[in-house]
mmCIF file of C-alpha atoms and ligand atoms in Angstrom:
data_model
loop_
_atom_site.group_PDB
_atom_site.id
_atom_site.type_symbol
_atom_site.label_atom_id
_atom_site.label_comp_id
_atom_site.label_asym_id
_atom_site.label_seq_id
_atom_site.Cartn_x
_atom_site.Cartn_y
_atom_site.Cartn_z
ATOM 1 C CA SER A 1 25.095 -30.192 -12.657
ATOM 2 C CA LYS A 2 27.664 -31.980 -9.831
ATOM 3 C CA SER A 3 28.880 -33.899 -13.439
ATOM 4 C CA ARG A 4 29.349 -31.228 -15.436
ATOM 5 C CA GLY A 5 31.218 -29.356 -13.240
ATOM 6 C CA LYS A 6 34.120 -31.985 -13.257
ATOM 7 C CA ASN A 7 33.643 -32.550 -17.031
ATOM 8 C CA SER A 8 34.663 -29.016 -17.247
ATOM 9 C CA VAL A 9 37.726 -29.693 -14.795
ATOM 10 C CA THR A 10 38.743 -32.383 -16.685
ATOM 11 C CA PHE A 11 38.576 -29.958 -19.532
ATOM 12 C CA PHE A 12 40.388 -27.344 -18.345
ATOM 13 C CA ASP A 13 43.146 -29.980 -17.017
ATOM 14 C CA ASP A 14 43.450 -31.164 -20.401
ATOM 15 C CA MET A 15 43.815 -28.197 -21.985
ATOM 16 C CA LEU A 16 46.435 -27.271 -20.311
ATOM 17 C CA GLU A 17 48.632 -30.565 -21.274
ATOM 18 C CA VAL A 18 47.584 -29.768 -24.718
ATOM 19 C CA LYS A 19 49.600 -26.751 -23.757
ATOM 20 C CA VAL A 20 52.381 -28.022 -21.540
ATOM 21 C CA LYS A 21 52.690 -31.035 -25.340
ATOM 22 C CA LYS A 22 52.629 -28.423 -27.406
ATOM 23 C CA GLU A 23 55.035 -26.204 -25.233
ATOM 24 C CA PHE A 24 57.436 -29.336 -25.254
ATOM 25 C CA ILE A 25 57.296 -30.198 -28.996
ATOM 26 C CA ILE A 26 58.264 -26.509 -30.260
ATOM 27 C CA LYS A 27 60.610 -26.758 -27.699
ATOM 28 C CA ASN A 28 62.234 -29.971 -29.187
ATOM 29 C CA ASP A 29 62.247 -28.645 -32.661
ATOM 30 C CA LEU A 30 63.435 -25.340 -31.756
ATOM 31 C CA VAL A 31 66.992 -27.483 -30.093
ATOM 32 C CA LYS A 32 67.158 -29.695 -33.875
ATOM 33 C CA ALA A 33 66.247 -25.381 -35.447
ATOM 34 C CA LEU A 34 69.043 -24.392 -33.956
ATOM 35 C CA GLU A 35 71.657 -27.307 -34.444
ATOM 36 C CA LYS A 36 70.418 -27.077 -38.359
ATOM 37 C CA ASN A 37 70.844 -23.609 -38.197
ATOM 38 C CA ASP A 38 66.590 -22.498 -39.309
ATOM 39 C CA PHE A 39 66.821 -18.946 -38.437
ATOM 40 C CA SER A 40 66.501 -15.826 -40.346
ATOM 41 C CA LEU A 41 67.166 -12.402 -39.524
ATOM 42 C CA TYR A 42 64.246 -9.803 -40.868
ATOM 43 C CA LEU A 43 65.649 -5.845 -41.033
ATOM 44 C CA GLN A 44 63.161 -3.500 -40.941
ATOM 45 C CA PRO A 45 64.468 -0.187 -41.846
ATOM 46 C CA LYS A 46 64.165 2.324 -39.277
ATOM 47 C CA VAL A 47 63.760 6.203 -41.551
ATOM 48 C CA ASP A 48 65.141 10.160 -40.142
ATOM 49 C CA MET A 49 63.261 13.350 -40.212
ATOM 50 C CA THR A 50 63.997 13.904 -44.014
ATOM 51 C CA GLY A 51 62.461 9.845 -44.884
ATOM 52 C CA LYS A 52 66.575 8.598 -44.819
ATOM 53 C CA ILE A 53 67.448 5.605 -44.577
ATOM 54 C CA VAL A 54 69.939 5.506 -41.109
ATOM 55 C CA GLY A 55 69.900 2.025 -39.742
ATOM 56 C CA CYS A 56 67.411 -1.360 -39.432
ATOM 57 C CA GLU A 57 66.081 -3.614 -36.792
ATOM 58 C CA GLY A 58 67.099 -6.987 -36.622
ATOM 59 C CA LEU A 59 63.782 -8.876 -36.560
ATOM 60 C CA ILE A 60 64.018 -13.213 -36.039
ATOM 61 C CA ARG A 61 62.062 -16.132 -37.777
ATOM 62 C CA TRP A 62 61.990 -19.271 -37.369
ATOM 63 C CA ILE A 63 62.309 -21.272 -40.778
ATOM 64 C CA LYS A 64 60.238 -24.377 -40.556
ATOM 65 C CA ASN A 65 58.906 -26.359 -42.875
ATOM 66 C CA ASN A 66 58.916 -23.470 -45.536
ATOM 67 C CA GLN A 67 56.499 -21.166 -43.265
ATOM 68 C CA ILE A 68 57.705 -18.858 -41.166
ATOM 69 C CA ILE A 69 57.568 -18.771 -37.716
ATOM 70 C CA PRO A 70 57.384 -15.248 -36.017
ATOM 71 C CA PRO A 71 58.655 -15.101 -32.530
ATOM 72 C CA ASN A 72 56.059 -14.654 -30.498
ATOM 73 C CA GLU A 73 55.196 -17.522 -31.178
ATOM 74 C CA PHE A 74 58.430 -18.940 -29.982
ATOM 75 C CA ILE A 75 60.570 -17.011 -28.032
ATOM 76 C CA PRO A 76 58.467 -17.049 -25.149
ATOM 77 C CA ILE A 77 58.891 -20.592 -25.392
ATOM 78 C CA ALA A 78 63.104 -20.382 -25.953
ATOM 79 C CA GLU A 79 62.759 -17.848 -23.066
ATOM 80 C CA LYS A 80 61.484 -20.707 -20.436
ATOM 81 C CA SER A 81 63.520 -23.653 -21.583
ATOM 82 C CA GLY A 82 66.982 -21.684 -21.508
ATOM 83 C CA LEU A 83 67.387 -21.713 -25.324
ATOM 84 C CA ILE A 84 67.206 -18.224 -26.042
ATOM 85 C CA LEU A 85 70.710 -17.870 -24.414
ATOM 86 C CA LYS A 86 71.485 -19.619 -27.496
ATOM 87 C CA ILE A 87 69.331 -18.564 -29.953
ATOM 88 C CA GLY A 88 71.093 -14.429 -28.994
ATOM 89 C CA GLU A 89 74.261 -15.696 -29.528
ATOM 90 C CA TRP A 90 72.500 -16.945 -32.708
ATOM 91 C CA VAL A 91 70.993 -13.465 -33.307
ATOM 92 C CA MET A 92 74.525 -11.625 -32.049
ATOM 93 C CA LYS A 93 76.659 -13.058 -34.705
ATOM 94 C CA LYS A 94 74.224 -13.289 -38.226
ATOM 95 C CA SER A 95 73.963 -9.095 -36.978
ATOM 96 C CA PHE A 96 77.380 -8.263 -36.635
ATOM 97 C CA ASP A 97 77.777 -11.374 -40.335
ATOM 98 C CA ILE A 98 75.701 -8.803 -41.822
ATOM 99 C CA VAL A 99 77.085 -5.129 -40.025
ATOM 100 C CA LYS A 100 80.223 -6.984 -41.790
ATOM 101 C CA GLU A 101 79.028 -7.546 -45.141
ATOM 102 C CA PHE A 102 77.275 -4.070 -45.165
ATOM 103 C CA GLN A 103 80.675 -3.011 -45.017
ATOM 104 C CA ASN A 104 81.549 -4.008 -48.721
ATOM 105 C CA ASP A 105 78.513 -1.638 -49.684
ATOM 106 C CA GLU A 106 78.809 2.173 -49.907
ATOM 107 C CA ASP A 107 74.884 1.935 -50.131
ATOM 108 C CA LEU A 108 74.653 -0.016 -47.417
ATOM 109 C CA LYS A 109 76.914 1.135 -45.171
ATOM 110 C CA ASN A 110 76.399 3.560 -43.343
ATOM 111 C CA ILE A 111 72.982 1.953 -42.040
ATOM 112 C CA LYS A 112 73.473 0.405 -38.055
ATOM 113 C CA LEU A 113 71.992 -3.227 -36.989
ATOM 114 C CA SER A 114 70.201 -3.122 -33.693
ATOM 115 C CA PHE A 115 69.011 -6.941 -32.766
ATOM 116 C CA ASN A 116 67.136 -7.723 -29.259
ATOM 117 C CA VAL A 117 68.804 -9.107 -26.442
ATOM 118 C CA SER A 118 66.119 -11.050 -24.161
ATOM 119 C CA PRO A 119 66.430 -9.660 -20.198
ATOM 120 C CA LEU A 120 67.927 -13.632 -19.846
ATOM 121 C CA GLN A 121 70.447 -12.490 -21.584
ATOM 122 C CA PHE A 122 71.280 -9.516 -20.520
ATOM 123 C CA LYS A 123 71.914 -11.452 -17.402
ATOM 124 C CA CYS A 124 73.502 -14.117 -18.601
ATOM 125 C CA GLU A 125 77.852 -13.962 -18.042
ATOM 126 C CA ASN A 126 78.650 -14.570 -21.446
ATOM 127 C CA PHE A 127 76.385 -12.183 -23.143
ATOM 128 C CA LEU A 128 79.049 -9.424 -22.096
ATOM 129 C CA PHE A 129 82.288 -12.537 -22.947
ATOM 130 C CA ASN A 130 79.628 -12.328 -25.929
ATOM 131 C CA LEU A 131 79.623 -8.505 -26.836
ATOM 132 C CA GLU A 132 82.808 -8.030 -26.569
ATOM 133 C CA LYS A 133 84.260 -10.724 -29.724
ATOM 134 C CA ILE A 134 81.599 -7.846 -31.921
ATOM 135 C CA LYS A 135 83.271 -4.707 -30.464
ATOM 136 C CA GLU A 136 84.576 -4.608 -34.330
ATOM 137 C CA PHE A 137 81.849 -3.253 -35.517
ATOM 138 C CA ALA A 138 79.819 -1.717 -32.066
ATOM 139 C CA ASN A 139 78.898 1.506 -33.969
ATOM 140 C CA MET A 140 77.275 0.079 -36.482
ATOM 141 C CA LEU A 141 76.009 -2.356 -33.534
ATOM 142 C CA GLU A 142 72.938 -1.174 -30.943
ATOM 143 C CA ILE A 143 71.097 -3.343 -28.561
ATOM 144 C CA GLU A 144 67.208 -3.422 -27.544
ATOM 145 C CA ILE A 145 66.392 -3.852 -23.990
ATOM 146 C CA THR A 146 62.940 -3.975 -22.109
ATOM 147 C CA GLU A 147 62.540 -2.292 -18.822
ATOM 148 C CA SER A 148 62.553 -5.513 -17.428
ATOM 149 C CA VAL A 149 66.162 -5.956 -17.203
ATOM 150 C CA PHE A 150 65.926 -2.419 -14.553
ATOM 151 C CA ILE A 151 63.458 -4.349 -12.124
ATOM 152 C CA GLU A 152 65.625 -6.837 -10.289
ATOM 153 C CA ASP A 153 68.801 -5.689 -9.111
ATOM 154 C CA LYS A 154 69.322 -2.610 -10.542
ATOM 155 C CA LYS A 155 73.085 -1.575 -9.297
ATOM 156 C CA LYS A 156 73.932 -5.141 -11.466
ATOM 157 C CA ALA A 157 72.314 -4.023 -14.766
ATOM 158 C CA LYS A 158 73.664 -0.632 -14.293
ATOM 159 C CA GLU A 159 77.012 -2.384 -14.635
ATOM 160 C CA ILE A 160 76.132 -3.882 -16.966
ATOM 161 C CA ILE A 161 75.273 -0.940 -19.500
ATOM 162 C CA GLU A 162 78.329 1.213 -17.823
ATOM 163 C CA LYS A 163 79.993 -2.229 -19.822
ATOM 164 C CA ILE A 164 78.111 -1.969 -22.987
ATOM 165 C CA HIS A 165 78.651 1.574 -23.341
ATOM 166 C CA ASN A 166 83.110 0.763 -22.066
ATOM 167 C CA LEU A 167 83.514 -0.745 -25.661
ATOM 168 C CA GLY A 168 81.247 0.817 -27.519
ATOM 169 C CA PHE A 169 77.799 -0.022 -28.522
ATOM 170 C CA LYS A 170 74.061 1.766 -27.908
ATOM 171 C CA ILE A 171 71.475 0.991 -26.033
ATOM 172 C CA ASN A 172 67.748 1.651 -26.984
ATOM 173 C CA LEU A 173 65.031 0.746 -24.400
ATOM 174 C CA ASP A 174 61.892 -1.145 -26.412
ATOM 175 C CA ASP A 175 58.310 -1.262 -25.370
ATOM 176 C CA PHE A 176 58.920 2.196 -23.037
ATOM 177 C CA GLY A 177 55.328 2.534 -21.724
ATOM 178 C CA THR A 178 54.069 -0.922 -21.246
ATOM 179 C CA GLY A 179 55.467 -2.805 -18.081
ATOM 180 C CA TYR A 180 55.005 -1.537 -14.536
ATOM 181 C CA SER A 181 58.430 0.399 -13.842
ATOM 182 C CA SER A 182 58.368 3.925 -14.060
ATOM 183 C CA LEU A 183 59.688 7.410 -15.476
ATOM 184 C CA SER A 184 62.206 6.818 -13.168
ATOM 185 C CA VAL A 185 64.530 5.159 -15.697
ATOM 186 C CA LEU A 186 64.946 7.390 -17.573
ATOM 187 C CA LYS A 187 66.718 9.423 -15.216
ATOM 188 C CA GLU A 188 68.505 6.472 -13.412
ATOM 189 C CA PHE A 189 69.800 4.380 -16.748
ATOM 190 C CA ASP A 190 72.043 5.453 -18.984
ATOM 191 C CA ILE A 191 70.258 4.821 -22.437
ATOM 192 C CA ASP A 192 70.765 6.012 -25.958
ATOM 193 C CA TYR A 193 67.504 6.248 -27.262
ATOM 194 C CA LEU A 194 63.706 5.425 -26.717
ATOM 195 C CA LYS A 195 61.165 3.558 -28.608
ATOM 196 C CA ILE A 196 58.785 4.155 -28.199
ATOM 197 C CA ASP A 197 56.318 1.600 -28.159
ATOM 198 C CA LYS A 198 53.480 1.076 -31.311
ATOM 199 C CA ALA A 199 51.139 1.617 -28.331
ATOM 200 C CA PHE A 200 50.562 5.687 -28.222
ATOM 201 C CA ILE A 201 51.047 5.255 -31.472
ATOM 202 C CA ASP A 202 47.768 3.768 -32.553
ATOM 203 C CA ASP A 203 46.447 6.848 -30.612
ATOM 204 C CA ILE A 204 48.792 9.558 -31.800
ATOM 205 C CA MET A 205 45.310 10.735 -33.331
ATOM 206 C CA SER A 206 44.297 11.681 -30.138
ATOM 207 C CA GLU A 207 44.721 15.273 -28.627
ATOM 208 C CA ASN A 208 45.471 12.936 -25.328
ATOM 209 C CA GLY A 209 47.294 10.567 -27.398
ATOM 210 C CA MET A 210 49.602 13.681 -28.772
ATOM 211 C CA VAL A 211 50.454 15.111 -25.353
ATOM 212 C CA PHE A 212 51.516 11.731 -24.102
ATOM 213 C CA VAL A 213 53.734 11.640 -26.668
ATOM 214 C CA LYS A 214 55.298 15.176 -26.935
ATOM 215 C CA THR A 215 55.554 14.556 -23.000
ATOM 216 C CA ILE A 216 58.074 11.777 -23.565
ATOM 217 C CA VAL A 217 59.577 12.766 -26.409
ATOM 218 C CA ASN A 218 60.115 16.203 -24.197
ATOM 219 C CA MET A 219 61.245 14.578 -21.000
ATOM 220 C CA SER A 220 63.560 12.408 -23.360
ATOM 221 C CA LYS A 221 64.980 15.412 -24.597
ATOM 222 C CA SER A 222 66.265 17.388 -21.524
ATOM 223 C CA LEU A 223 67.957 14.092 -21.083
ATOM 224 C CA SER A 224 69.632 13.815 -24.562
ATOM 225 C CA ILE A 225 67.942 10.731 -24.497
ATOM 226 C CA LYS A 226 66.500 10.281 -28.182
ATOM 227 C CA THR A 227 63.686 8.974 -29.218
ATOM 228 C CA VAL A 228 62.186 6.361 -31.892
ATOM 229 C CA ALA A 229 58.422 5.795 -33.610
ATOM 230 C CA GLU A 230 57.952 2.192 -33.120
ATOM 231 C CA GLY A 231 54.879 0.743 -35.686
ATOM 232 C CA VAL A 232 54.277 4.110 -37.690
ATOM 233 C CA GLU A 233 51.764 2.817 -40.442
ATOM 234 C CA SER A 234 50.650 6.596 -41.559
ATOM 235 C CA LYS A 235 52.266 10.056 -43.158
ATOM 236 C CA GLU A 236 49.644 11.496 -41.073
ATOM 237 C CA GLN A 237 51.373 10.215 -37.773
ATOM 238 C CA PHE A 238 54.733 10.389 -39.745
ATOM 239 C CA ASN A 239 53.812 14.265 -39.876
ATOM 240 C CA ILE A 240 52.342 14.719 -36.139
ATOM 241 C CA LEU A 241 55.652 12.615 -34.691
ATOM 242 C CA LYS A 242 57.518 14.987 -37.432
ATOM 243 C CA ASN A 243 56.232 17.954 -35.588
ATOM 244 C CA ILE A 244 56.355 16.548 -32.251
ATOM 245 C CA GLY A 245 60.546 16.230 -32.852
ATOM 246 C CA VAL A 246 60.625 12.351 -32.688
ATOM 247 C CA ASP A 247 64.396 11.563 -34.219
ATOM 248 C CA VAL A 248 64.278 8.313 -35.430
ATOM 249 C CA TYR A 249 60.564 5.766 -37.668
ATOM 250 C CA GLN A 250 60.222 2.968 -37.615
ATOM 251 C CA GLY A 251 56.946 1.540 -38.764
ATOM 252 C CA TYR A 252 54.792 -0.214 -41.853
ATOM 253 C CA LEU A 253 54.985 2.940 -43.691
ATOM 254 C CA PHE A 254 58.173 2.272 -44.719
ATOM 255 C CA SER A 255 58.653 -1.327 -44.832
ATOM 256 C CA LYS A 256 57.962 -4.961 -43.112
ATOM 257 C CA PRO A 257 61.103 -6.623 -41.786
ATOM 258 C CA LEU A 258 62.949 -8.294 -44.764
ATOM 259 C CA PRO A 259 64.962 -10.707 -45.683
ATOM 260 C CA LYS A 260 68.906 -9.618 -45.654
ATOM 261 C CA GLU A 261 68.398 -9.337 -50.047
ATOM 262 C CA GLU A 262 64.846 -8.064 -50.357
ATOM 263 C CA PHE A 263 66.205 -5.691 -47.834
ATOM 264 C CA ILE A 264 68.957 -4.536 -49.598
ATOM 265 C CA LYS A 265 66.800 -3.721 -53.159
ATOM 266 C CA PHE A 266 65.005 -1.851 -50.907
ATOM 267 C CA VAL A 267 67.118 0.356 -49.754
ATOM 268 C CA LYS A 268 69.292 0.167 -53.009
ATOM 269 C CA SER A 269 65.900 1.499 -55.002
ATOM 270 C CA TYR A 270 64.155 3.865 -51.874
ATOM 271 C CA THR A 271 62.676 6.778 -52.321
ATOM 272 C CA PHE A 272 60.124 8.616 -50.033
ATOM 273 C CA ASN A 273 58.257 11.051 -50.045
HETATM 274 P P1 C2E B 301 60.185 -6.190 -30.609
HETATM 275 O O1 C2E B 301 60.848 -5.929 -30.223
HETATM 276 O O2 C2E B 301 59.474 -4.914 -29.963
HETATM 277 O O3 C2E B 301 59.531 -5.557 -32.155
HETATM 278 C C1 C2E B 301 58.720 -5.527 -32.962
HETATM 279 C C2 C2E B 301 57.788 -5.424 -33.855
HETATM 280 O O4 C2E B 301 56.325 -5.184 -34.310
HETATM 281 C C3 C2E B 301 58.183 -6.674 -34.685
HETATM 282 O O5 C2E B 301 57.768 -7.490 -34.470
HETATM 283 C C4 C2E B 301 57.517 -6.325 -35.669
HETATM 284 O O6 C2E B 301 57.515 -6.568 -37.383
HETATM 285 C C5 C2E B 301 56.429 -5.298 -35.879
HETATM 286 N N1 C2E B 301 56.630 -3.745 -36.500
HETATM 287 C C6 C2E B 301 57.371 -3.292 -35.994
HETATM 288 N N2 C2E B 301 56.409 -1.673 -37.427
HETATM 289 C C7 C2E B 301 54.681 -2.150 -37.351
HETATM 290 C C8 C2E B 301 54.085 -1.317 -38.084
HETATM 291 O O7 C2E B 301 54.032 -0.770 -38.981
HETATM 292 N N3 C2E B 301 52.525 -1.395 -38.049
HETATM 293 C C9 C2E B 301 51.912 -3.474 -37.089
HETATM 294 N N4 C2E B 301 51.453 -4.061 -36.793
HETATM 295 N N5 C2E B 301 53.977 -4.185 -36.273
HETATM 296 C C10 C2E B 301 55.256 -3.773 -36.653
HETATM 297 P P2 C2E B 301 58.032 -9.079 -34.983
HETATM 298 O O8 C2E B 301 58.561 -9.252 -36.188
HETATM 299 O O9 C2E B 301 56.498 -10.778 -35.598
HETATM 300 O O10 C2E B 301 58.497 -9.488 -33.555
HETATM 301 C C11 C2E B 301 58.049 -9.174 -32.465
HETATM 302 C C12 C2E B 301 58.420 -9.653 -30.588
HETATM 303 O O11 C2E B 301 59.617 -10.507 -31.375
HETATM 304 C C13 C2E B 301 59.709 -8.834 -31.002
HETATM 305 O O12 C2E B 301 59.401 -7.085 -30.413
HETATM 306 C C14 C2E B 301 60.754 -8.879 -29.743
HETATM 307 O O13 C2E B 301 60.016 -8.544 -28.173
HETATM 308 C C15 C2E B 301 61.087 -10.023 -29.898
HETATM 309 N N6 C2E B 301 61.814 -10.424 -31.359
HETATM 310 C C16 C2E B 301 61.689 -10.504 -32.013
HETATM 311 N N7 C2E B 301 63.094 -10.902 -32.702
HETATM 312 C C17 C2E B 301 64.039 -10.804 -32.053
HETATM 313 C C18 C2E B 301 65.661 -11.957 -31.419
HETATM 314 O O14 C2E B 301 66.043 -11.382 -32.703
HETATM 315 N N8 C2E B 301 65.597 -11.661 -29.123
HETATM 316 C C19 C2E B 301 64.601 -12.118 -29.076
HETATM 317 N N9 C2E B 301 65.115 -11.709 -28.018
HETATM 318 N N10 C2E B 301 63.348 -11.273 -29.319
HETATM 319 C C20 C2E B 301 62.904 -10.799 -30.499
HETATM 320 CA CA1 CA B 302 62.136 -4.590 -30.536
HETATM 321 CA CA1 CA B 303 59.074 -2.123 -29.328
#
């Protein structure tokens, strides 16, 4: 009936209002969280073919009233409101402090740290300026960007990539294969590591899934790009990926992302077999 139609419109209006209000609240809380430093950079190990820990990825967590809020619940809102720029600066500074601290410990000094850079941050003037400030440990730090930074202004993106390399940082292309861009980004943009998305690793036990990843890895090799497998959860997956010749592995099989102190303990007691 007509009245029911009207009600459902009101219902969706209400839903939208709830969503907008929720985002508004999160945004305001995020501003406060930035002032209070209520974030933590968790670290997830990356290993080589032999299982040795060679690096880690920094993954942000929001510690709100003793609760851990995962990035998927606030990064998109931070991205929309521009707050991601401040959060990104915090991540960069934190990453720097961590590798600096690692330099004083034999067990940790060779562990590289990659941090995530949002598309908005990547294009922001301040980004290169901030990178310059942490270039002292550029050889221990890597950045992770997604294909989306290549879409709009290709020339600008190439310039930024060149400047990042000139400062000495390596670049990971994150979530490869999930976006809209084509394979040609690999030959067009100078990247050091290609991170094969978890979705493809999930599919590796199937013949087609295996052939797909194998093709990506072979192509990367021919372009001198190293590969990283994301979301490795089982030994079977690890073995297949090793056979294919993936360089670096990350996933729950080795460890979940851990708070820094736990990560250090993990490294010090780690044996893989
Ligand atoms: P991402 O960069 O693709 O990070 C990998 C995500 O996969 C992480 O989720 C990690 O915990 C999860 N993961 C790793 N191994 C496994 C596995 O074996 N199984 C499963 N099921 N998941 C695994 P997380 O930490 O929740 O981060 C989600 C996303 O939030 C990240 O995806 C990244 O896009 C964003 N993010 C995280 N930290 C930052 C940051 O500091 N800055 C920005 N701009 N974005 C960030
Ligand atoms: Ca990442
Ligand atoms: Ca990823």
